[in-house]
Coordinates of C-alpha atoms in Angstrom, one line a residue:
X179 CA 27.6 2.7 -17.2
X180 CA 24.2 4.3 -16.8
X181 CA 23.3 6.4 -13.8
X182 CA 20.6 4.5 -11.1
X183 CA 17.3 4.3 -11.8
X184 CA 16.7 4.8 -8.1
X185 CA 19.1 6.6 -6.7
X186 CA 21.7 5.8 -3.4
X187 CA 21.2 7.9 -0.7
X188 CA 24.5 10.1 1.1
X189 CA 25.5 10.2 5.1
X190 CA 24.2 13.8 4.5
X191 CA 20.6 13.3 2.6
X192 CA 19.5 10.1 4.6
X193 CA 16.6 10.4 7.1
X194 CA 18.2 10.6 10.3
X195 CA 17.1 6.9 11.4
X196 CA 18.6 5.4 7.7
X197 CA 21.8 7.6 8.2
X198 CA 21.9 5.4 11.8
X199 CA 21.8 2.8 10.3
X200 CA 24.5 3.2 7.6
X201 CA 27.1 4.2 10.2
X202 CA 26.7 1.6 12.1
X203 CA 27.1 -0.9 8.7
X204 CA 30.2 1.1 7.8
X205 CA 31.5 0.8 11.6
X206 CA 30.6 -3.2 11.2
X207 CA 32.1 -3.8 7.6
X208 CA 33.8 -1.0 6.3
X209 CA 31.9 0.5 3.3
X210 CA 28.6 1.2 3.0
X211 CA 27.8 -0.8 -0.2
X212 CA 25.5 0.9 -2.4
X213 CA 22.6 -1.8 -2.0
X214 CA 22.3 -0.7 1.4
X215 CA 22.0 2.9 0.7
X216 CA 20.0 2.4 -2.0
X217 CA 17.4 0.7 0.4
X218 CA 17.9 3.5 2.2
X219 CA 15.5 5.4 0.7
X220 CA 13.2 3.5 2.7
X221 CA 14.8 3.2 6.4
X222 CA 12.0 0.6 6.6
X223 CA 13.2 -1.5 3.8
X224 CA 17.2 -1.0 4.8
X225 CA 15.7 -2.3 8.3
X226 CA 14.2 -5.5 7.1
X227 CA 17.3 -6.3 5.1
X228 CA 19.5 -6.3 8.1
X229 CA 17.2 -7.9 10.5
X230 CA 16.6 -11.2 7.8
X231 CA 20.3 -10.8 7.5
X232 CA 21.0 -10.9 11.4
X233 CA 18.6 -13.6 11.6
X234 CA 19.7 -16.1 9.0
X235 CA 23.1 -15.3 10.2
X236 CA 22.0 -17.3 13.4
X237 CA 20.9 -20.3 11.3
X238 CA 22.4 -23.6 11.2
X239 CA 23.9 -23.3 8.0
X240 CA 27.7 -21.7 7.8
X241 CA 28.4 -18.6 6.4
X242 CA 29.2 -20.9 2.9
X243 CA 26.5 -21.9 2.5
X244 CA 24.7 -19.2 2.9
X245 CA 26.7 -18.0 0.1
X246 CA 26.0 -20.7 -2.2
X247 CA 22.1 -20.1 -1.7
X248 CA 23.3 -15.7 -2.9
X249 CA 24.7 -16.9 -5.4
X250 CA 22.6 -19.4 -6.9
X251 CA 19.6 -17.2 -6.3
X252 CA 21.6 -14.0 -8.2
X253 CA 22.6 -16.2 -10.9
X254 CA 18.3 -17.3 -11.7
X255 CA 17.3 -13.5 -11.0
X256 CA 19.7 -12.0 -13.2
X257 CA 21.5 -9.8 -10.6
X258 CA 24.9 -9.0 -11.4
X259 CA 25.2 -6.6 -8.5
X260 CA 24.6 -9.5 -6.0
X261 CA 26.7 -11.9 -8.2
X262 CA 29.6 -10.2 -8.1
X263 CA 29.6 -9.1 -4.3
X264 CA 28.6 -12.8 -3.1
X265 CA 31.7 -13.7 -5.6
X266 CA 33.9 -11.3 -3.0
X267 CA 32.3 -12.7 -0.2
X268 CA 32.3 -16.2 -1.0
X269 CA 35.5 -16.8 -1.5
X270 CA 36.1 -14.5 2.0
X271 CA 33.9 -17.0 3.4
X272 CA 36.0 -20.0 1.7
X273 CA 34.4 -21.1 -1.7
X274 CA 37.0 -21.4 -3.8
X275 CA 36.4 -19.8 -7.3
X276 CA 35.2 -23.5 -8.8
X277 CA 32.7 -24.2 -6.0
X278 CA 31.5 -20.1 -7.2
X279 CA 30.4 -21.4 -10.3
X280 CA 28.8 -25.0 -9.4
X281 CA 26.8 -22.6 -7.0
X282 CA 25.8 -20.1 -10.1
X283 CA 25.0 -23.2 -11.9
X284 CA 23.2 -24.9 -9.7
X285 CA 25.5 -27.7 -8.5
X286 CA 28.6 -28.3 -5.8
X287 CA 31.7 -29.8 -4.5
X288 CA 29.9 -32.1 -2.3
X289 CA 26.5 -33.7 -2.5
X290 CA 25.3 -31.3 0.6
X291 CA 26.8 -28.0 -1.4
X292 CA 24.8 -29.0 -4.7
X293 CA 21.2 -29.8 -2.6
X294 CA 21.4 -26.8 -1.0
X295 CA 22.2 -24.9 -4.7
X296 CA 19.9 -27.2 -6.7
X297 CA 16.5 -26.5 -4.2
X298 CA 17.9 -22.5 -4.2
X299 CA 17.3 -22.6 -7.4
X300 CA 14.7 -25.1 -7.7
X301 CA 12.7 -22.7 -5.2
X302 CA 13.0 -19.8 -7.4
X303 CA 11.9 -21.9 -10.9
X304 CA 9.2 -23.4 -9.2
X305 CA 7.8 -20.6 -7.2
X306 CA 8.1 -22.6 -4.0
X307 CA 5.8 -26.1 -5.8
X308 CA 9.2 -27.9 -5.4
X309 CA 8.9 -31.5 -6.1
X310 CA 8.6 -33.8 -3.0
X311 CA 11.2 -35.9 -4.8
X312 CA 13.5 -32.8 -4.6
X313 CA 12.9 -32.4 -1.0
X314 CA 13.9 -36.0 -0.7
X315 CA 17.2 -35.7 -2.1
X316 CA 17.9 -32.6 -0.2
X317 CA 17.3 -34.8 3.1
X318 CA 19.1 -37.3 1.4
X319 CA 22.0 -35.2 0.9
X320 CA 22.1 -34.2 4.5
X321 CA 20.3 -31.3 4.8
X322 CA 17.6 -31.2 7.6
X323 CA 14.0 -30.1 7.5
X324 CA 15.1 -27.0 9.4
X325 CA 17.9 -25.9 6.7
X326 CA 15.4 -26.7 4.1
X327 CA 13.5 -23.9 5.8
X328 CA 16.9 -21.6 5.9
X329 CA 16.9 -22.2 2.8
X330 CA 13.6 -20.7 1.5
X331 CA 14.7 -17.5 3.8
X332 CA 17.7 -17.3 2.2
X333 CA 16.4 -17.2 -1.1
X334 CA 13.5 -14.8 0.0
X335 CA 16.3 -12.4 1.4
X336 CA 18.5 -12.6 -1.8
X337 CA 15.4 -12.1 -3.9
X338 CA 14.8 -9.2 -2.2
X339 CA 17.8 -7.7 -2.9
X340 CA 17.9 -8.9 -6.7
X341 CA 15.2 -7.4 -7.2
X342 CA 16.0 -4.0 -5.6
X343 CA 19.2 -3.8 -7.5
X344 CA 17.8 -5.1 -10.9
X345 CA 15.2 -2.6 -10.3
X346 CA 17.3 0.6 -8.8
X347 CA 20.4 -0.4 -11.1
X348 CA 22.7 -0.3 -8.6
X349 CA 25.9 1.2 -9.3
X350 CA 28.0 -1.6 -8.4
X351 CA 30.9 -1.0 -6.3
X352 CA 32.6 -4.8 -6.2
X353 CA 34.6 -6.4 -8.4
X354 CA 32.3 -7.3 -11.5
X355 CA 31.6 -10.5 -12.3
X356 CA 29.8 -11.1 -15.6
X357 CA 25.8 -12.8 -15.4
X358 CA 27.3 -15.1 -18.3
X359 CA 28.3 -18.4 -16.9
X360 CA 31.0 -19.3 -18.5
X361 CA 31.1 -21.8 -21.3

């Protein structure tokens, strides 16, 4: 495996206010995964992770499907950082390892699961210019014009992180999952 492009940053070399923040992700969930202190590097960008994080967190959607949307985004941005920890915390947030890869590809278990995967992704393709038929069968399928809206945050926060680890490299430290889908 080849070294970062952009490099994590330690408990030791991260500004004061970034090392702050670290500790108190390793004090919430264990490990501080190496997105996070990659991000680092910019306390301001590790900042605006969290707080999109905290706030979608809040959201009407479960913790599911919010994983559904990470994973569906990951798959279209070619992340395989952020596919393979949204594998891990998928199935700790009860997607079993079939509804993993409807979500990668786009689809679900249930009508509501494969709206809220199908507009993910549909967002991302279309650069937001989502048919108004699509937003139709997302209503259709259940989902409100305030999920819809989750949605779109969900998919700009996963984007963000794509792209920081498709940019940095990130060293993953999860269980890899290949960017394949398999056949």
């Amino acid at each position: 495996m080849s070294a970062p492009v952009i490099a994590p940053v330690t408990l030791a070399s991260a500004a004061p206010k970034a090392a702050a923040t670290l500790n108190a992700v390793k004090a919430k969930i264990g490990m501080i995964p190496n997105l996070y202190a990659t991000l680092a590097q910019s306390p301001a960008a590790l900042d605006a992770l969290l707080a999109i994080n905290t706030a979608v967190s809040e959201g009407t959607l479960s913790g599911a499907e919010r994983e559904i949307i990470s994973l569906a985004t990951a798959q279209v941005n070619g992340c395989q950082y952020c596919l393979s920890a949204h594998t891990l915390m998928g199935k700790g947030a009860g997607l079993s390892a079939e509804q993993i890869l409807k979500a990668r590809s786009g689809s679900g278990n249930s009508a509501r699961q494969a709206a809220i995967a199908s507009f993910a992704q549909s967002l991302l393709t279309h650069r937001g210019h989502v048919a108004e038929a699509e937003v139709a069968s997302a209503r259709d399928a259940g989902l409100s014009d305030g999920e819809l809206m989750e949605i779109v945050v969900g998919v700009a926060a996963n984007t963000l992180t794509n792209f920081a680890n498709n940019l940095a490299k990130t060293t993953l430290d999860f269980p890899a999952v290949a960017l394949q889908l398999p056949a």
